[in-house]
Amino acid sequence: MDERPDRPDGDRRRPRHRGAGDQRGDPARRPGAAGLPPQHVPPARAGQLSGLALALALTSALAAGLADFLGGLVARRTGPFTAAMVPQAAAAVGFAAVGLVRAGSPAGTDWLAAAGFGAFAGLGNICLFRGLSRGRASVVAPLSAIGAALVPALAGLARGERLTPAVLLALLLSVPAIGLLSSVPDEGPAHRGVLDGVLAGLGLGGGLAVLTGLSADAGALPLAAASLAAVVTVAIAASVRRERWRPRVRAGWAATGIGPVMVLGLGSFVLAVRSGPIVLVSVVSALYPAVTVLLAVTVLRERVSRAQTLGLVLAAVVLMAVAAG
């Protein structure tokens, strides 16, 4: 005779097998669950960009385009090394200030990512400015911008992100869009500046790809260290080449105003890759040359070439494809 008491209704034991639509007991199916790495996109959202992630990626593109525009103005008066170092130093101070308010709990890997960004971004900027000064701007600028988009996008694909038709369309169209937006008519042999452009793209894109691995609890202090590491890298290279990098004119010190813009752009990118697929975030944020072109037209009254006009149209198509998901 079974002497076990009858189980009342509402007993805690339930059948182990649930339907496919019941996800309450599976932490791996919930975004932000403890068992899911914070920098990875949940499978249910792969190939889709939420409204928040899209807004952050667009903010990153707007800030990067503004910083690129202002940096170009400063570089004309102070030189490329000063224009590269002073804003990064100001950004380091800005991130440090944010980190004092919300320190976070950075792990050892977060500090390694910061050091990696400093090395990649510093060397990328050196190659970019060297190419712009020695090679053809119409070659260096597009190659560096395309590399900055493709390298982190490939990092997202390596992590298993899916390519939906809309994602594939956005990725394919982003390459000619960025290239056309960055095109600048000039003279000189076509092969000049190619190596510098490729290396600049690998450096800048590699730096962003490294930052996609920051943990959700890293806080802002690793970003301050990343900006400082970029300053050190450029300073060492400038010293070796005996280039002037210390600001000696008012415009050099005015470049510190670019620092907060860089804080906004880089911070938005890091937050965006935590909220959406790295591939799409990289594509949207890499459309920053469109902002630079529009600022040059409205502020400096520069004329837009046919290639840049076509690039603006393709950039709009890319954004629509991303929004369609």
CSV table of N, CA and C in Angstrom, one decimal, residues 41 91 95 123 151 193 211 239 263 305-306:
chain,number,residue,atom,x,y,z
A,41,VAL,N,24.9,38.6,-28.7
A,41,VAL,CA,23.5,38.9,-29.0
A,41,VAL,C,22.7,37.6,-28.8
A,91,ALA,N,39.7,62.8,-24.4
A,91,ALA,CA,38.7,61.7,-24.2
A,91,ALA,C,39.1,60.9,-23.0
A,95,PHE,N,36.4,60.0,-20.1
A,95,PHE,CA,36.1,58.7,-19.6
A,95,PHE,C,36.4,58.5,-18.1
A,123,LEU,N,48.2,53.1,-33.9
A,123,LEU,CA,48.9,52.8,-35.1
A,123,LEU,C,48.0,53.1,-36.4
A,151,VAL,N,36.3,45.1,-40.3
A,151,VAL,CA,37.0,44.3,-39.3
A,151,VAL,C,36.1,44.0,-38.1
A,193,GLY,N,49.6,55.5,-51.3
A,193,GLY,CA,48.7,55.6,-50.1
A,193,GLY,C,47.9,54.3,-49.9
A,211,LEU,N,37.2,46.3,-28.6
A,211,LEU,CA,36.3,46.9,-27.7
A,211,LEU,C,35.0,46.1,-27.6
A,239,SER,N,57.8,60.6,-31.5
A,239,SER,CA,59.1,60.8,-31.0
A,239,SER,C,60.2,60.1,-31.9
A,263,VAL,N,34.2,60.9,-26.7
A,263,VAL,CA,33.6,60.1,-25.6
A,263,VAL,C,32.2,59.7,-25.9
A,305,SER,N,30.6,66.1,-54.7
A,305,SER,CA,30.8,65.5,-56.0
A,305,SER,C,29.7,64.5,-56.3
A,306,ARG,N,29.7,64.0,-57.5
A,306,ARG,CA,28.6,63.0,-57.9
A,306,ARG,C,28.9,61.7,-57.1
